[in-house]
Amino acid sequence: MKNEISIGLLGLGTVGSGVATILQQHQQDLHHKLGVPVSIKKVLIKNENKERFSTLDPSVFTTNAQEILNDPSIDIIVEVMGGIEEAKQAIEHALRAGKQVVTANKDVMAEYGHELLKLADAKKCDLFYEASVAGGIPIIRTLEDGLASDRISSLMGIVNGTTNFILTKMKQENMSYEVALAEATRLGYAEADPSADVDGVDAARKMVILSSLAFSTEVHLSDVLVRGMKEIRDGDMDLAEGFGYTMKMVGSSKKNQDGIEVAVEPVFLANSHLLASVNNEFNAVYIYGDAVGETMLYGPGAGSLPTATSVVSDIIAACRNLLLEVNGKRLHAAQHDRVIKSANHRYAKYFHRLLVKDEVGVLSNLTAIYSNHNASLQSVKQHPAGNEGMAEIILLTHSISRQQHLDVIEDLKDIASVISHYRIEGDESA
Amino acid sequence: MKNEISIGLLGLGTVGSGVATILQQHQQDLHHKLGVPVSIKKVLIKNENKERFSTLDPSVFTTNAQEILNDPSIDIIVEVMGGIEEAKQAIEHALRAGKQVVTANKDVMAEYGHELLKLADAKKCDLFYEASVAGGIPIIRTLEDGLASDRISSLMGIVNGTTNFILTKMKQENMSYEVALAEATRLGYAEADPSADVDGVDAARKMVILSSLAFSTEVHLSDVLVRGMKEIRDGDMDLAEGFGYTMKMVGSSKKNQDGIEVAVEPVFLANSHLLASVNNEFNAVYIYGDAVGETMLYGPGAGSLPTATSVVSDIIAACRNLLLEVNGKRLHAAQHDRVIKSANHRYAKYFHRLLVKDEVGVLSNLTAIYSNHNASLQSVKQHPAGNEGMAEIILLTHSISRQQHLDVIEDLKDIASVISHYRIEGDESA
């Protein structure tokens, strides 16, 4: 049995310094728990001259990744450098060298996860990635272990803290999108270029990782239907509230006999649904299992220490496997054939907001379009629009397929201007 | 390596039949996941003549526990028989015989958990008990593995589905306690004798298990401050609502430098707290970790299939350990010395509801009592009571210790009748 475990840390940014801090603070605990000391042997940094608030001995720093990846005394590679290609190559290199790997990199796992997990299997190495989705929430472990005996039928999650923070501020403090985004940037919840967050791509990557695991199949980013926050129009949030809904960016993934459908988009979520109460930068994932029914995990989606906590949990799991000499023996569910359905098959209630000329017969012309597509309506509300001679019409449908919804929207464009439209979620009557 | 795994099932009640169902439905999946077949070899039943809706071959049934416990071909004992002494003896017997044990028995784990876990360690056997707390929620695994790298500072949970169901019905449908309890009984959420639930003892047992694990120490049932639902008076729920709170039965457990304090009681929970939205028979546990911050797990607290899912997850973990020959090598946190604090040291805001004679000077006499105990008040409201010449007074304190609260209540009794009093939780200004 090994008498010490050495870690090579690739990256000393927000998450990397959190990992270093936790490992140092818990050194004694870890030694006690594992029976052997665990230490950081080398750390990859980008810039030698940058001042660091880390208590690591500067002799561990290197700017050369190969020096870490090729060090035979290093047992576990912790990849927290970010980026895609370079990080992917480092993980690949580490696995080929028979090292255990822990990564927090959702971009790499969404893009190359299937390939890398297969390589890890072949090399009998651990590849853990708890921190790649919903930073402080043990969602990967829960899907892998906790619900190992259940068949998961769907997932629904708020998996992007930036957009959830912005939507919360817009709702609770009546901020405009721009002001809320500026506030998110100021607090460090949004990056300088927030497009991956607000366009839904970040959430889509996380849904790729979660769906692949939950349904034991390969889901790719191109499989995900994505609508970003830019679809939200002034007044939409108030309208949502008026009907008893909360606007949330929701990632959802459903499995049925025909296949899997995955979407990320702003939706109207029923206030009575627990996810509607998930506010600010918090994340939460709702899991529907055949046997267990509904469960939800809630917690911080990002941040240095929460994410680092997940990384360290993975490091501990890898250490334990090293000591027991059982790395790479993770149980795998049978991989199912890839059957991805277009999200257009999915049934839901929809909210449509239209601007029309306020003239005789317009309502009957509108509703005729719904009838033509067999889409039945739950409610219709009309009120004068700001522009003279125009009216705003709000229509809520009963449950229809996304295809019906799209067909209706297409036909509506002939006689109305479509201000906005949303799927409705969590409504028991849906 | 073993080429098959045999299970002995002690009990075929609600949970036991769920376990049998899941194991049979997932037989192929399990074989694939583990590489060997897993089967139920013997089942302990109480009554040979009872009709059973199970597809198990009747030849596996026995009414003699010894026949199962002494069968050397049985690897894993699954204890779902309920009760305390007999179940404890069966678990002890199984561990001494070197068998792995999975139990769903919170009563045994709350009473004898420390002793049994030590025995399991000594015998290098697994003793898993995920299903003993919050049926379908992987809370034990999360505390053990997921947050292994974090220091937990407090736990707060709705861990009794019966009382949560009753309180939800009382709030949402204005049912009386009696009608809500009858409804809970009708739906199978409450037992014929509901006292363990409504008196808070069931929740207290679960808090004993969770607190012992979270804080790596021995917590006993007698350490828990328990107040039951009988403390709730007519009108209290409406008053809670008026102040922006929801009445919930909450188990809470805090650790600070002086020790650990554990309580189960009806509290006023701020509506903005996520636990306030946990309704009906659902359970949820909120965990505060030093590094991770706030996380919450939500799901069904009981029920045949949810609880059985947790049992089967434990069975899978035990099977995997059997195949890897690493049973009983679970990591343990350093056990800390037992330092239990009286919950009287804990600070919180309090709600006091009093009935007084409506006469000159009464308010100043009342508030003088608070001043005498250095308890400052946040708000005072007075309104006429139903009885002539009497007034009802509602006082909300700023943060005070429970001891101050108790001292104030004691002194108040000289000049008022104390209708009810509650701790306030989840209020950010607390």
PDB file of C-alpha atoms in Angstrom, chain A residues 107-314:
ATOM      1  CA  ASP A 107     -16.313  22.639 -21.355  1.00  0.00           C
ATOM      2  CA  VAL A 108     -13.942  19.703 -21.758  1.00  0.00           C
ATOM      3  CA  MET A 109     -16.400  17.224 -20.263  1.00  0.00           C
ATOM      4  CA  ALA A 110     -19.278  18.463 -22.454  1.00  0.00           C
ATOM      5  CA  GLU A 111     -17.112  18.318 -25.564  1.00  0.00           C
ATOM      6  CA  TYR A 112     -14.821  15.332 -24.938  1.00  0.00           C
ATOM      7  CA  GLY A 113     -16.346  13.599 -21.898  1.00  0.00           C
ATOM      8  CA  HIS A 114     -17.410  10.443 -23.729  1.00  0.00           C
ATOM      9  CA  GLU A 115     -13.980   9.996 -25.287  1.00  0.00           C
ATOM     10  CA  LEU A 116     -12.085  10.738 -22.069  1.00  0.00           C
ATOM     11  CA  LEU A 117     -14.273   8.472 -19.907  1.00  0.00           C
ATOM     12  CA  LYS A 118     -13.650   5.626 -22.368  1.00  0.00           C
ATOM     13  CA  LEU A 119      -9.918   6.279 -22.196  1.00  0.00           C
ATOM     14  CA  ALA A 120     -10.066   6.284 -18.379  1.00  0.00           C
ATOM     15  CA  ASP A 121     -11.887   2.948 -18.472  1.00  0.00           C
ATOM     16  CA  ALA A 122      -9.323   1.478 -20.819  1.00  0.00           C
ATOM     17  CA  LYS A 123      -6.470   2.703 -18.620  1.00  0.00           C
ATOM     18  CA  LYS A 124      -8.235   1.618 -15.393  1.00  0.00           C
ATOM     19  CA  CYS A 125      -7.918   5.129 -14.062  1.00  0.00           C
ATOM     20  CA  ASP A 126     -10.372   7.368 -12.246  1.00  0.00           C
ATOM     21  CA  LEU A 127     -11.699  10.401 -14.093  1.00  0.00           C
ATOM     22  CA  PHE A 128     -13.843  12.374 -11.669  1.00  0.00           C
ATOM     23  CA  TYR A 129     -15.686  15.565 -12.644  1.00  0.00           C
ATOM     24  CA  GLU A 130     -18.097  16.423  -9.832  1.00  0.00           C
ATOM     25  CA  ALA A 131     -17.117  20.109  -9.904  1.00  0.00           C
ATOM     26  CA  SER A 132     -17.863  20.487 -13.610  1.00  0.00           C
ATOM     27  CA  VAL A 133     -21.596  20.887 -12.981  1.00  0.00           C
ATOM     28  CA  ALA A 134     -23.223  22.933 -10.238  1.00  0.00           C
ATOM     29  CA  GLY A 135     -20.013  23.623  -8.301  1.00  0.00           C
ATOM     30  CA  GLY A 136     -20.930  22.863  -4.698  1.00  0.00           C
ATOM     31  CA  ILE A 137     -23.700  20.325  -5.365  1.00  0.00           C
ATOM     32  CA  PRO A 138     -22.818  16.614  -5.371  1.00  0.00           C
ATOM     33  CA  ILE A 139     -25.044  15.976  -8.383  1.00  0.00           C
ATOM     34  CA  ILE A 140     -22.686  13.702 -10.331  1.00  0.00           C
ATOM     35  CA  ARG A 141     -22.172  11.446  -7.314  1.00  0.00           C
ATOM     36  CA  THR A 142     -25.911  11.382  -6.664  1.00  0.00           C
ATOM     37  CA  LEU A 143     -26.669  10.354 -10.235  1.00  0.00           C
ATOM     38  CA  GLU A 144     -23.900   7.743 -10.207  1.00  0.00           C
ATOM     39  CA  ASP A 145     -24.263   6.225  -6.756  1.00  0.00           C
ATOM     40  CA  GLY A 146     -27.253   7.471  -4.865  1.00  0.00           C
ATOM     41  CA  LEU A 147     -29.758   6.749  -7.573  1.00  0.00           C
ATOM     42  CA  ALA A 148     -27.865   3.792  -8.995  1.00  0.00           C
ATOM     43  CA  SER A 149     -30.847   1.579  -8.412  1.00  0.00           C
ATOM     44  CA  ASP A 150     -33.386   3.872  -9.999  1.00  0.00           C
ATOM     45  CA  ARG A 151     -34.357   4.646 -13.588  1.00  0.00           C
ATOM     46  CA  ILE A 152     -34.286   8.378 -14.154  1.00  0.00           C
ATOM     47  CA  SER A 153     -37.064   9.670 -16.380  1.00  0.00           C
ATOM     48  CA  SER A 154     -36.275  13.378 -16.389  1.00  0.00           C
ATOM     49  CA  LEU A 155     -34.050  16.138 -15.061  1.00  0.00           C
ATOM     50  CA  MET A 156     -34.825  19.801 -14.662  1.00  0.00           C
ATOM     51  CA  GLY A 157     -32.320  22.283 -13.411  1.00  0.00           C
ATOM     52  CA  ILE A 158     -31.218  25.816 -12.812  1.00  0.00           C
ATOM     53  CA  VAL A 159     -27.577  25.212 -13.660  1.00  0.00           C
ATOM     54  CA  ASN A 160     -26.317  28.683 -14.494  1.00  0.00           C
ATOM     55  CA  GLY A 161     -25.847  30.998 -11.531  1.00  0.00           C
ATOM     56  CA  THR A 162     -25.238  34.131 -13.595  1.00  0.00           C
ATOM     57  CA  THR A 163     -28.575  34.090 -15.385  1.00  0.00           C
ATOM     58  CA  ASN A 164     -30.405  33.046 -12.223  1.00  0.00           C
ATOM     59  CA  PHE A 165     -28.853  35.986 -10.386  1.00  0.00           C
ATOM     60  CA  ILE A 166     -29.878  38.371 -13.179  1.00  0.00           C
ATOM     61  CA  LEU A 167     -33.452  37.049 -13.307  1.00  0.00           C
ATOM     62  CA  THR A 168     -33.759  37.238  -9.506  1.00  0.00           C
ATOM     63  CA  LYS A 169     -32.635  40.876  -9.458  1.00  0.00           C
ATOM     64  CA  MET A 170     -34.962  41.715 -12.348  1.00  0.00           C
ATOM     65  CA  LYS A 171     -37.879  40.149 -10.507  1.00  0.00           C
ATOM     66  CA  GLN A 172     -37.226  41.136  -6.906  1.00  0.00           C
ATOM     67  CA  GLU A 173     -35.686  44.564  -7.403  1.00  0.00           C
ATOM     68  CA  ASN A 174     -37.248  45.526 -10.715  1.00  0.00           C
ATOM     69  CA  MET A 175     -33.810  46.001 -12.256  1.00  0.00           C
ATOM     70  CA  SER A 176     -33.470  46.145 -16.010  1.00  0.00           C
ATOM     71  CA  TYR A 177     -31.528  43.331 -17.671  1.00  0.00           C
ATOM     72  CA  GLU A 178     -28.573  45.691 -18.254  1.00  0.00           C
ATOM     73  CA  VAL A 179     -28.394  46.889 -14.640  1.00  0.00           C
ATOM     74  CA  ALA A 180     -28.743  43.349 -13.275  1.00  0.00           C
ATOM     75  CA  LEU A 181     -25.999  42.119 -15.604  1.00  0.00           C
ATOM     76  CA  ALA A 182     -23.711  44.976 -14.488  1.00  0.00           C
ATOM     77  CA  GLU A 183     -24.398  44.015 -10.859  1.00  0.00           C
ATOM     78  CA  ALA A 184     -23.592  40.357 -11.630  1.00  0.00           C
ATOM     79  CA  THR A 185     -20.329  41.436 -13.267  1.00  0.00           C
ATOM     80  CA  ARG A 186     -19.440  43.665 -10.308  1.00  0.00           C
ATOM     81  CA  LEU A 187     -19.983  40.771  -7.867  1.00  0.00           C
ATOM     82  CA  GLY A 188     -17.925  38.399 -10.011  1.00  0.00           C
ATOM     83  CA  TYR A 189     -20.903  36.204 -10.991  1.00  0.00           C
ATOM     84  CA  ALA A 190     -20.616  37.164 -14.669  1.00  0.00           C
ATOM     85  CA  GLU A 191     -17.516  37.100 -16.828  1.00  0.00           C
ATOM     86  CA  ALA A 192     -16.263  40.045 -18.866  1.00  0.00           C
ATOM     87  CA  ASP A 193     -17.886  38.395 -21.873  1.00  0.00           C
ATOM     88  CA  PRO A 194     -21.134  36.981 -20.452  1.00  0.00           C
ATOM     89  CA  SER A 195     -22.426  35.569 -23.716  1.00  0.00           C
ATOM     90  CA  ALA A 196     -21.882  31.863 -22.864  1.00  0.00           C
ATOM     91  CA  ASP A 197     -24.037  32.404 -19.772  1.00  0.00           C
ATOM     92  CA  VAL A 198     -26.801  34.629 -21.098  1.00  0.00           C
ATOM     93  CA  ASP A 199     -27.074  32.788 -24.414  1.00  0.00           C
ATOM     94  CA  GLY A 200     -27.645  29.506 -22.552  1.00  0.00           C
ATOM     95  CA  VAL A 201     -24.556  27.719 -23.887  1.00  0.00           C
ATOM     96  CA  ASP A 202     -22.996  27.236 -20.450  1.00  0.00           C
ATOM     97  CA  ALA A 203     -26.219  25.683 -19.152  1.00  0.00           C
ATOM     98  CA  ALA A 204     -26.467  23.550 -22.283  1.00  0.00           C
ATOM     99  CA  ARG A 205     -22.973  22.126 -21.673  1.00  0.00           C
ATOM    100  CA  LYS A 206     -23.965  21.181 -18.140  1.00  0.00           C
ATOM    101  CA  MET A 207     -27.165  19.547 -19.382  1.00  0.00           C
ATOM    102  CA  VAL A 208     -25.060  17.518 -21.849  1.00  0.00           C
ATOM    103  CA  ILE A 209     -22.975  16.178 -18.957  1.00  0.00           C
ATOM    104  CA  LEU A 210     -25.965  15.487 -16.687  1.00  0.00           C
ATOM    105  CA  SER A 211     -28.131  13.937 -19.395  1.00  0.00           C
ATOM    106  CA  SER A 212     -25.343  11.661 -20.645  1.00  0.00           C
ATOM    107  CA  LEU A 213     -24.884  10.359 -17.120  1.00  0.00           C
ATOM    108  CA  ALA A 214     -28.546  10.180 -16.113  1.00  0.00           C
ATOM    109  CA  PHE A 215     -29.594   8.308 -19.245  1.00  0.00           C
ATOM    110  CA  SER A 216     -26.348   6.372 -19.800  1.00  0.00           C
ATOM    111  CA  THR A 217     -25.943   7.510 -23.373  1.00  0.00           C
ATOM    112  CA  GLU A 218     -24.073  10.042 -25.487  1.00  0.00           C
ATOM    113  CA  VAL A 219     -25.650  13.463 -25.612  1.00  0.00           C
ATOM    114  CA  HIS A 220     -23.865  16.183 -27.584  1.00  0.00           C
ATOM    115  CA  LEU A 221     -24.081  19.964 -27.401  1.00  0.00           C
ATOM    116  CA  SER A 222     -25.670  20.070 -30.855  1.00  0.00           C
ATOM    117  CA  ASP A 223     -28.529  17.912 -29.518  1.00  0.00           C
ATOM    118  CA  VAL A 224     -29.658  20.649 -27.149  1.00  0.00           C
ATOM    119  CA  LEU A 225     -32.320  23.161 -28.097  1.00  0.00           C
ATOM    120  CA  VAL A 226     -31.007  26.472 -26.732  1.00  0.00           C
ATOM    121  CA  ARG A 227     -32.783  29.821 -26.308  1.00  0.00           C
ATOM    122  CA  GLY A 228     -30.990  32.593 -24.460  1.00  0.00           C
ATOM    123  CA  MET A 229     -32.055  35.473 -22.258  1.00  0.00           C
ATOM    124  CA  LYS A 230     -32.148  37.799 -25.234  1.00  0.00           C
ATOM    125  CA  GLU A 231     -35.577  36.372 -26.048  1.00  0.00           C
ATOM    126  CA  ILE A 232     -36.999  38.066 -22.960  1.00  0.00           C
ATOM    127  CA  ARG A 233     -38.930  41.277 -23.689  1.00  0.00           C
ATOM    128  CA  ASP A 234     -39.805  44.141 -21.351  1.00  0.00           C
ATOM    129  CA  GLY A 235     -42.913  43.310 -19.411  1.00  0.00           C
ATOM    130  CA  ASP A 236     -42.598  39.527 -19.796  1.00  0.00           C
ATOM    131  CA  MET A 237     -41.573  39.027 -16.165  1.00  0.00           C
ATOM    132  CA  ASP A 238     -44.539  41.016 -14.892  1.00  0.00           C
ATOM    133  CA  LEU A 239     -46.849  39.038 -17.141  1.00  0.00           C
ATOM    134  CA  ALA A 240     -45.363  35.796 -15.792  1.00  0.00           C
ATOM    135  CA  GLU A 241     -46.025  37.013 -12.269  1.00  0.00           C
ATOM    136  CA  GLY A 242     -49.589  37.966 -13.114  1.00  0.00           C
ATOM    137  CA  PHE A 243     -50.302  34.405 -14.191  1.00  0.00           C
ATOM    138  CA  GLY A 244     -48.615  32.839 -11.137  1.00  0.00           C
ATOM    139  CA  TYR A 245     -45.303  31.979 -12.808  1.00  0.00           C
ATOM    140  CA  THR A 246     -41.669  32.933 -12.322  1.00  0.00           C
ATOM    141  CA  MET A 247     -39.323  33.415 -15.274  1.00  0.00           C
ATOM    142  CA  LYS A 248     -36.340  31.060 -14.926  1.00  0.00           C
ATOM    143  CA  MET A 249     -33.617  29.817 -17.259  1.00  0.00           C
ATOM    144  CA  VAL A 250     -34.268  26.094 -17.049  1.00  0.00           C
ATOM    145  CA  GLY A 251     -32.350  23.183 -18.491  1.00  0.00           C
ATOM    146  CA  SER A 252     -34.563  20.160 -18.968  1.00  0.00           C
ATOM    147  CA  SER A 253     -33.994  16.701 -20.225  1.00  0.00           C
ATOM    148  CA  LYS A 254     -36.614  14.013 -20.679  1.00  0.00           C
ATOM    149  CA  LYS A 255     -36.452  10.398 -21.623  1.00  0.00           C
ATOM    150  CA  ASN A 256     -39.319   8.419 -23.022  1.00  0.00           C
ATOM    151  CA  GLN A 257     -39.711   5.405 -25.256  1.00  0.00           C
ATOM    152  CA  ASP A 258     -38.802   7.372 -28.381  1.00  0.00           C
ATOM    153  CA  GLY A 259     -35.591   8.878 -27.069  1.00  0.00           C
ATOM    154  CA  ILE A 260     -34.177  11.810 -25.178  1.00  0.00           C
ATOM    155  CA  GLU A 261     -34.913  15.492 -25.616  1.00  0.00           C
ATOM    156  CA  VAL A 262     -32.812  18.234 -24.064  1.00  0.00           C
ATOM    157  CA  ALA A 263     -33.522  21.963 -23.936  1.00  0.00           C
ATOM    158  CA  VAL A 264     -32.239  25.107 -22.235  1.00  0.00           C
ATOM    159  CA  GLU A 265     -34.475  28.149 -22.384  1.00  0.00           C
ATOM    160  CA  PRO A 266     -36.238  30.797 -20.345  1.00  0.00           C
ATOM    161  CA  VAL A 267     -39.526  29.287 -19.184  1.00  0.00           C
ATOM    162  CA  PHE A 268     -42.533  30.291 -17.131  1.00  0.00           C
ATOM    163  CA  LEU A 269     -42.181  28.134 -14.025  1.00  0.00           C
ATOM    164  CA  ALA A 270     -45.179  27.674 -11.728  1.00  0.00           C
ATOM    165  CA  ASN A 271     -44.568  29.499  -8.428  1.00  0.00           C
ATOM    166  CA  SER A 272     -45.588  26.369  -6.550  1.00  0.00           C
ATOM    167  CA  HIS A 273     -42.637  24.452  -8.047  1.00  0.00           C
ATOM    168  CA  LEU A 274     -39.681  24.315  -5.668  1.00  0.00           C
ATOM    169  CA  LEU A 275     -37.273  25.436  -8.428  1.00  0.00           C
ATOM    170  CA  ALA A 276     -39.169  28.733  -8.645  1.00  0.00           C
ATOM    171  CA  SER A 277     -37.849  29.561  -5.144  1.00  0.00           C
ATOM    172  CA  VAL A 278     -34.212  29.012  -6.134  1.00  0.00           C
ATOM    173  CA  ASN A 279     -32.862  32.530  -6.200  1.00  0.00           C
ATOM    174  CA  ASN A 280     -29.740  34.586  -6.768  1.00  0.00           C
ATOM    175  CA  GLU A 281     -26.599  32.742  -7.828  1.00  0.00           C
ATOM    176  CA  PHE A 282     -27.816  29.385  -6.473  1.00  0.00           C
ATOM    177  CA  ASN A 283     -28.235  26.292  -8.606  1.00  0.00           C
ATOM    178  CA  ALA A 284     -30.573  23.358  -8.187  1.00  0.00           C
ATOM    179  CA  VAL A 285     -31.273  20.144 -10.051  1.00  0.00           C
ATOM    180  CA  TYR A 286     -34.589  18.345  -9.890  1.00  0.00           C
ATOM    181  CA  ILE A 287     -34.486  14.622 -10.632  1.00  0.00           C
ATOM    182  CA  TYR A 288     -37.494  12.471 -11.419  1.00  0.00           C
ATOM    183  CA  GLY A 289     -36.822   8.781 -10.826  1.00  0.00           C
ATOM    184  CA  ASP A 290     -39.229   5.938 -11.507  1.00  0.00           C
ATOM    185  CA  ALA A 291     -38.978   4.622  -7.976  1.00  0.00           C
ATOM    186  CA  VAL A 292     -37.811   7.536  -5.865  1.00  0.00           C
ATOM    187  CA  GLY A 293     -40.148  10.092  -7.395  1.00  0.00           C
ATOM    188  CA  GLU A 294     -39.007  13.698  -7.077  1.00  0.00           C
ATOM    189  CA  THR A 295     -35.736  14.742  -5.511  1.00  0.00           C
ATOM    190  CA  MET A 296     -33.887  18.028  -5.684  1.00  0.00           C
ATOM    191  CA  LEU A 297     -30.343  19.069  -4.878  1.00  0.00           C
ATOM    192  CA  TYR A 298     -29.695  22.733  -4.164  1.00  0.00           C
ATOM    193  CA  GLY A 299     -26.522  24.686  -3.536  1.00  0.00           C
ATOM    194  CA  PRO A 300     -23.961  27.145  -4.817  1.00  0.00           C
ATOM    195  CA  GLY A 301     -23.307  26.689  -8.525  1.00  0.00           C
ATOM    196  CA  ALA A 302     -19.892  28.283  -8.553  1.00  0.00           C
ATOM    197  CA  GLY A 303     -17.434  30.147  -6.386  1.00  0.00           C
ATOM    198  CA  SER A 304     -13.929  29.303  -5.310  1.00  0.00           C
ATOM    199  CA  LEU A 305     -14.559  27.302  -2.140  1.00  0.00           C
ATOM    200  CA  PRO A 306     -17.807  25.513  -3.096  1.00  0.00           C
ATOM    201  CA  THR A 307     -16.308  24.317  -6.377  1.00  0.00           C
ATOM    202  CA  ALA A 308     -13.038  23.467  -4.665  1.00  0.00           C
ATOM    203  CA  THR A 309     -14.986  21.421  -2.096  1.00  0.00           C
ATOM    204  CA  SER A 310     -16.332  19.237  -4.886  1.00  0.00           C
ATOM    205  CA  VAL A 311     -12.835  18.908  -6.362  1.00  0.00           C
ATOM    206  CA  VAL A 312     -11.451  17.862  -2.995  1.00  0.00           C
ATOM    207  CA  SER A 313     -14.264  15.321  -2.514  1.00  0.00           C
ATOM    208  CA  ASP A 314     -13.204  13.840  -5.835  1.00  0.00           C
TER     209      ASP A 314
END
